[in-house]
PDB file of C-alpha atoms in Angstrom:
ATOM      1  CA  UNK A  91       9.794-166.527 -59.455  1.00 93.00           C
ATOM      2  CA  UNK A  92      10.051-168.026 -62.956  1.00 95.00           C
ATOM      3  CA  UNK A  93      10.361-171.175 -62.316  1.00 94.00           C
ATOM      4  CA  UNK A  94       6.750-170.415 -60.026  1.00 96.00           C
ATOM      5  CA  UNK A  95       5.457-167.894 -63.040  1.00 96.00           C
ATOM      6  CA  UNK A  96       5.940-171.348 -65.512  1.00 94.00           C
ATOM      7  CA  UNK A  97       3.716-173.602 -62.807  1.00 93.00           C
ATOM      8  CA  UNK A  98       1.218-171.372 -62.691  1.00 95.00           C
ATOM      9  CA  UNK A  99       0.803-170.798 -66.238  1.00 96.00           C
ATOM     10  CA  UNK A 100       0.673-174.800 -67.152  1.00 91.00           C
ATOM     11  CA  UNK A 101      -1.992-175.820 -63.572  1.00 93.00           C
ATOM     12  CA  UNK A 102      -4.118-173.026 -65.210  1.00 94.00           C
ATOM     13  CA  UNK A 103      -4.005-174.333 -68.507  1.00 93.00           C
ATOM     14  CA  UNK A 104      -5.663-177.623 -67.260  1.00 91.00           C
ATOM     15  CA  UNK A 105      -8.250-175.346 -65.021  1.00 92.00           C
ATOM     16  CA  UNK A 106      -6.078-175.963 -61.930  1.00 93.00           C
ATOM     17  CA  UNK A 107      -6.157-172.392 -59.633  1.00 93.00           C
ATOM     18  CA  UNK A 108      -3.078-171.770 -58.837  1.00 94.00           C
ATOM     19  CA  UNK A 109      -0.970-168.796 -57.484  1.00 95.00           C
ATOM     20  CA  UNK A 110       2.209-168.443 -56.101  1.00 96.00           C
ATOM     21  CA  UNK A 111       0.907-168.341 -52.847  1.00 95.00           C
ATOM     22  CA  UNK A 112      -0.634-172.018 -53.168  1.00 94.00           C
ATOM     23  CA  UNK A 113       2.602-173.683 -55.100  1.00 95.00           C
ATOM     24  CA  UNK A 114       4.814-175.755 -53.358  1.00 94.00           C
ATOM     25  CA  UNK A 115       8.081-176.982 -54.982  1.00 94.00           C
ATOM     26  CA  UNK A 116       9.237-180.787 -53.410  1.00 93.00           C
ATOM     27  CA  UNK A 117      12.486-182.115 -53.946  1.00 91.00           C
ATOM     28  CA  UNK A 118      10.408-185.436 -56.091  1.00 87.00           C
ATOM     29  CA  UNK A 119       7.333-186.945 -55.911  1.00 88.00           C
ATOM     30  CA  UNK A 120       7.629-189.221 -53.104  1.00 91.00           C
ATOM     31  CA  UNK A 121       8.623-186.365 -50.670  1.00 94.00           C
ATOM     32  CA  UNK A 122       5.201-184.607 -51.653  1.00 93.00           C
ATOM     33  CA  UNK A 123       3.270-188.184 -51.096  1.00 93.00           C
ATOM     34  CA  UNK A 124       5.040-188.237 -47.569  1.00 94.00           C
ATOM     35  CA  UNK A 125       3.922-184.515 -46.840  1.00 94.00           C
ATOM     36  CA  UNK A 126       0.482-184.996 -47.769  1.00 94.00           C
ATOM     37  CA  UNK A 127       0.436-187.821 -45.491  1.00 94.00           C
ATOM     38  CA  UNK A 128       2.137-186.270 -42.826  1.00 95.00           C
ATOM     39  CA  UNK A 129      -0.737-183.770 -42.726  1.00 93.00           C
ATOM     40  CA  UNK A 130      -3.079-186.224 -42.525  1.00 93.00           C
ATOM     41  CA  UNK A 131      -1.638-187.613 -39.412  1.00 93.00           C
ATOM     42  CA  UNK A 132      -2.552-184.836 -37.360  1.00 92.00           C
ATOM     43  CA  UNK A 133      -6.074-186.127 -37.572  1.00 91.00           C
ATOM     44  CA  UNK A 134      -7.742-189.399 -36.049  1.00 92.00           C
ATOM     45  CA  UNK A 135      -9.280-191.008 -38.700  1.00 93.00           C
ATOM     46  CA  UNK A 136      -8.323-193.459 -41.426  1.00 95.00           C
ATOM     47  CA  UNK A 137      -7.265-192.166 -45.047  1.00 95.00           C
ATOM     48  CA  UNK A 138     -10.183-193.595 -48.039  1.00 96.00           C
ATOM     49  CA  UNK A 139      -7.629-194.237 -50.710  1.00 94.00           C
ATOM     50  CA  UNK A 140      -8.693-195.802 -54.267  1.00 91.00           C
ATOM     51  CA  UNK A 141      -7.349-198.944 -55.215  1.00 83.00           C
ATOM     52  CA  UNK A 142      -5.578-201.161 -55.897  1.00 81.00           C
ATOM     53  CA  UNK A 143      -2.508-200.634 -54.262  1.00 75.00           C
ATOM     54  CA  UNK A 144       0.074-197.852 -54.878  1.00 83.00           C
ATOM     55  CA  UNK A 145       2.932-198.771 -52.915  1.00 86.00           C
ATOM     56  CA  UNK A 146       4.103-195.146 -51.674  1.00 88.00           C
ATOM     57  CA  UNK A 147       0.892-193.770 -50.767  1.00 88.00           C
ATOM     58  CA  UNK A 148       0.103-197.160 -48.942  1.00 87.00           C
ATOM     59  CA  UNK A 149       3.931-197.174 -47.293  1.00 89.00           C
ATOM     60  CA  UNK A 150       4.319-193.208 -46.599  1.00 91.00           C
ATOM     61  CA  UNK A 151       0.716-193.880 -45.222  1.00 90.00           C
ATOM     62  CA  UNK A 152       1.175-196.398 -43.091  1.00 89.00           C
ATOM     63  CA  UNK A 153       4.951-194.732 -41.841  1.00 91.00           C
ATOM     64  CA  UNK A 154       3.169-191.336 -40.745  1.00 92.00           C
ATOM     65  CA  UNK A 155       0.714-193.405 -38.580  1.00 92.00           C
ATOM     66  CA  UNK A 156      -2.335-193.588 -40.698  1.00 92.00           C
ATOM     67  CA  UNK A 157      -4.661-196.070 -41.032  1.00 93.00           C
ATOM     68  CA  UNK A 158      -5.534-196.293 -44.530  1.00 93.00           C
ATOM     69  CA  UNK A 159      -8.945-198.229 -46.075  1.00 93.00           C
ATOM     70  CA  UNK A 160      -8.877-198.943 -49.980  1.00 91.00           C
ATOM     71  CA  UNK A 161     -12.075-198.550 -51.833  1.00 92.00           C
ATOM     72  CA  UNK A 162     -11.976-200.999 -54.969  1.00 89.00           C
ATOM     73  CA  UNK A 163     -11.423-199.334 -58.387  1.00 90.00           C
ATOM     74  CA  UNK A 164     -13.808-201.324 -60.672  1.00 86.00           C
ATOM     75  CA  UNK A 165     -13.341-201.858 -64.576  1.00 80.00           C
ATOM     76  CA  UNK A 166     -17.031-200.208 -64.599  1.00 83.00           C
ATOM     77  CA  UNK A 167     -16.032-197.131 -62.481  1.00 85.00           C
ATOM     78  CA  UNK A 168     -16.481-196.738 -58.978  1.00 90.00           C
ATOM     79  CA  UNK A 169     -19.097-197.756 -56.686  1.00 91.00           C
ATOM     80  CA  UNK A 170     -20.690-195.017 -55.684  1.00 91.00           C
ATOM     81  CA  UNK A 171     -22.440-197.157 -52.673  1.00 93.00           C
ATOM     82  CA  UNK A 172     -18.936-198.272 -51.349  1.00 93.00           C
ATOM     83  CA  UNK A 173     -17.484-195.218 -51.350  1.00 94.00           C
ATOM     84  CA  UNK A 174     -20.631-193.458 -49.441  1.00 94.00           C
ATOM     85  CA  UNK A 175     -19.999-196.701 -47.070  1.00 94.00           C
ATOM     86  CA  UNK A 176     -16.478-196.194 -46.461  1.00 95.00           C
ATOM     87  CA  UNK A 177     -15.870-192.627 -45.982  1.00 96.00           C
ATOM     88  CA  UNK A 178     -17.745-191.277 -42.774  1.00 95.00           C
ATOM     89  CA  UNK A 179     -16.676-189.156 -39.703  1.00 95.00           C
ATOM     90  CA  UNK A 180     -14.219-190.988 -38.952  1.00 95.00           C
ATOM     91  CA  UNK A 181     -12.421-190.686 -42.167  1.00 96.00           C
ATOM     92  CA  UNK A 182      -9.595-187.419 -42.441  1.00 96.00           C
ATOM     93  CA  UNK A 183      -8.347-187.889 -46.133  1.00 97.00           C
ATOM     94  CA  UNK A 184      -9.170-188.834 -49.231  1.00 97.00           C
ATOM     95  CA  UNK A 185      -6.211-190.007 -51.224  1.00 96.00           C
ATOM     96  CA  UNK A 186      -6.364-190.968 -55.375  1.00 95.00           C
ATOM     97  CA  UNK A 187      -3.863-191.314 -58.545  1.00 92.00           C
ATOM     98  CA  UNK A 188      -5.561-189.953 -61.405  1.00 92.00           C
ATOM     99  CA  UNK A 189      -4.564-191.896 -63.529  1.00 90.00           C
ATOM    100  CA  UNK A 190      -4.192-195.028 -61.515  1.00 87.00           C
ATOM    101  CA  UNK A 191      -1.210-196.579 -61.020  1.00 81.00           C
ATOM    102  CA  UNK A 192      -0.902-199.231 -61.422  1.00 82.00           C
ATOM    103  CA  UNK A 193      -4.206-199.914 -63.672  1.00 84.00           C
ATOM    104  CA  UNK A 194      -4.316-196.673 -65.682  1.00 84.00           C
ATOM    105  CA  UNK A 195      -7.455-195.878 -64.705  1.00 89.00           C
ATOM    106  CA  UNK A 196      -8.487-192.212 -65.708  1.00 91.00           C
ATOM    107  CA  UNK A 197     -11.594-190.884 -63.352  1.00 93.00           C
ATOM    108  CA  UNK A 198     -14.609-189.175 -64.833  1.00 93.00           C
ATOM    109  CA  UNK A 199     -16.409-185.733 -63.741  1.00 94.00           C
ATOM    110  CA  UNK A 200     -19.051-187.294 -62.173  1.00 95.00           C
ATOM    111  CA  UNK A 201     -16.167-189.457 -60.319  1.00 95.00           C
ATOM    112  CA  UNK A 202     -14.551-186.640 -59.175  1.00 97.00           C
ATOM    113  CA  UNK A 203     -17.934-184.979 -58.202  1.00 97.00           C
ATOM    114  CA  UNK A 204     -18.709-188.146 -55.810  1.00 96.00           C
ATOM    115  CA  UNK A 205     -15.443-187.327 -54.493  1.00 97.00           C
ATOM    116  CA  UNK A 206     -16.138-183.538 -54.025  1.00 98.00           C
ATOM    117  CA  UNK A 207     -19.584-184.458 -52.889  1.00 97.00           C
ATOM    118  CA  UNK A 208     -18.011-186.621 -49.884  1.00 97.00           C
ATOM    119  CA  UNK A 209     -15.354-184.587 -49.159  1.00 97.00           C
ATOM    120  CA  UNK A 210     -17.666-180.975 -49.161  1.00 97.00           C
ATOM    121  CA  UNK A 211     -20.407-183.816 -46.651  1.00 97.00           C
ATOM    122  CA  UNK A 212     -16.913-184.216 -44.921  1.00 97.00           C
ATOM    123  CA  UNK A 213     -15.025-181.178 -44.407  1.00 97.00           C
ATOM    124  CA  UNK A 214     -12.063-183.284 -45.745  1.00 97.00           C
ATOM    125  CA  UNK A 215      -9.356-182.506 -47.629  1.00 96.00           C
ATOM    126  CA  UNK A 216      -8.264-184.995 -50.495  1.00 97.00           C
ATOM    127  CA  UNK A 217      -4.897-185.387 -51.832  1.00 96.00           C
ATOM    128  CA  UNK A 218      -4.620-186.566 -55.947  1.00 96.00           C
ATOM    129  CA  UNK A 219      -1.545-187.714 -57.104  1.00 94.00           C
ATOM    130  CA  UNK A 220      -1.482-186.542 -60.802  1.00 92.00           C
ATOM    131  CA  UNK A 221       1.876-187.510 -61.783  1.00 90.00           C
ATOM    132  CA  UNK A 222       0.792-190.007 -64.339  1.00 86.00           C
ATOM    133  CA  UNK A 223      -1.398-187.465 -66.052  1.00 84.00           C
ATOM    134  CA  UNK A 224       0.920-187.045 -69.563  1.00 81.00           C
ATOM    135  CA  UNK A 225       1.280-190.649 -70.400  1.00 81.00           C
ATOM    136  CA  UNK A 226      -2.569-191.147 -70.980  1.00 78.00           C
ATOM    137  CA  UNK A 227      -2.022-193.025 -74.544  1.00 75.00           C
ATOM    138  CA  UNK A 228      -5.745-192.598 -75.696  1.00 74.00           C
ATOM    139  CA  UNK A 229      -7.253-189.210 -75.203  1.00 70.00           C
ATOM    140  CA  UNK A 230      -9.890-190.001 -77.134  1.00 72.00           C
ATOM    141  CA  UNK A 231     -11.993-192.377 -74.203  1.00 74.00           C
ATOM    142  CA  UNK A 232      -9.755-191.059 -71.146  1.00 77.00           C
ATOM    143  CA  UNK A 233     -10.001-187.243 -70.720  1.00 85.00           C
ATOM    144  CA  UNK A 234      -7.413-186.140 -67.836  1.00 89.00           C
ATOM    145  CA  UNK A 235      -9.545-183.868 -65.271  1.00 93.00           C
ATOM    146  CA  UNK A 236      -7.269-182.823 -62.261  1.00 95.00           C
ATOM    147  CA  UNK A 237      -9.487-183.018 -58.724  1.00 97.00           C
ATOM    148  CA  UNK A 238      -8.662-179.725 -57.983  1.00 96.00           C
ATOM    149  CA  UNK A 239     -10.180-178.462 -61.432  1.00 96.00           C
ATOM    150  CA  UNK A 240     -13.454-179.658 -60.055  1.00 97.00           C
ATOM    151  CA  UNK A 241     -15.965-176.899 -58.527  1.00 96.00           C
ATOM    152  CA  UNK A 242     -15.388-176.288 -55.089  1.00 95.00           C
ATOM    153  CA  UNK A 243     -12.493-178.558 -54.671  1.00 97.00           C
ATOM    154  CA  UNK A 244      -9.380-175.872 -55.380  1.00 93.00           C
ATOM    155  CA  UNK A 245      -9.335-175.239 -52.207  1.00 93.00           C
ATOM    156  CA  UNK A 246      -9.378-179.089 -50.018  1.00 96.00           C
ATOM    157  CA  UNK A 247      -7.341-180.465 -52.960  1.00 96.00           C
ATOM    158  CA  UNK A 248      -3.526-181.206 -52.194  1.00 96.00           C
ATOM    159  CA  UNK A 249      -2.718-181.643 -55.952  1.00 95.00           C
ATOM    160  CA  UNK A 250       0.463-183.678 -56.855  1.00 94.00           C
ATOM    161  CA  UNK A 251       1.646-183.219 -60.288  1.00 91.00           C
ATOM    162  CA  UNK A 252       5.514-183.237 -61.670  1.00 86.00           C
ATOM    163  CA  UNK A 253       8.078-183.513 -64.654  1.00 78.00           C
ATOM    164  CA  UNK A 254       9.337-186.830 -64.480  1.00 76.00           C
ATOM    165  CA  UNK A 255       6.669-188.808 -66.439  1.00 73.00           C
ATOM    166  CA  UNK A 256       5.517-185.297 -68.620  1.00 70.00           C
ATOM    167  CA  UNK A 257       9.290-184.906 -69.368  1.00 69.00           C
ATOM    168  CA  UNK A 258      11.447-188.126 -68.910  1.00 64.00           C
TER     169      UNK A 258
END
């Protein structure tokens, strides 16, 4: 319960709601990638995930039978025209690092709200892998905001965060 109490305390610090009730504790990051995709393969569909390529999501993707389509991360932002094109009915998840990794890249609000936007149009859930979140060098230009921190997206966010990079 302490170890849950401590969790709790530091999502709701960065505006994440969280309870006990909607924690759950992985043995590592990739085993949380791999259950987030895992629930995505109960659905037809194909997973939207922002590029470029992040080999787990891409490989514990592909291994729970999902077909996965990468939308382009530009150095401008994203294009909000490609990702209206790309995620449709047929899409069941929306999967992004924020940060990026590889690139770094740090989303924005209104970002986040295209992605909120699309996924409320949707009914979808998204998954955000926020594991790179503490090693943003320059806070200055590249405010952290976690997906699930975004109106109406607590909860259809599957919220990946740990204490590897925050703590290694």
């Amino acid at each position: 319960p302490e170890t849950l109490d401590d969790i709790q305390l530091y999502l709701n610090s960065i505006n994440v709601e969280a309870t006990h009730n909607n924690i759950q504790i992985t043995p590592g990051t990739m085993m949380g990638i791999y259950a987030a995709m895992k629930l995505a393969s109960r659905s037809e569909g194909k997973v939207v995930y922002a590029g470029p390529l992040y080999e787990p999501i891409h490989r514990h993707g592909k291994d729970t039978g999902n077909d996965i389509e990468f939308v382009d991360i530009h150095p401008t932002g994203l294009d909000t025209e490609q990702w209206k094109g790309c995620v449709n009915a047929s899409t069941k998840m929306i999967a992004i690092n924020n940060p990026s990794n590889p690139i770094g890249y740090v989303f924005d609000r209104k970002e986040l709200e295209l992605i909120r936007d699309l996924a409320v149009d949707y009914d979808l859930i998204c998954f955000s892998d926020e594991l790179y979140h503490p090693m943003i060098f320059d806070r200055s230009k590249n405010k952290h905001l976690a997906l699930a921190s975004i109106e109406g997206m607590s909860e259809r966010s599957i919220s990946l965060f740990g204490f590897s990079k925050a703590y290694g």
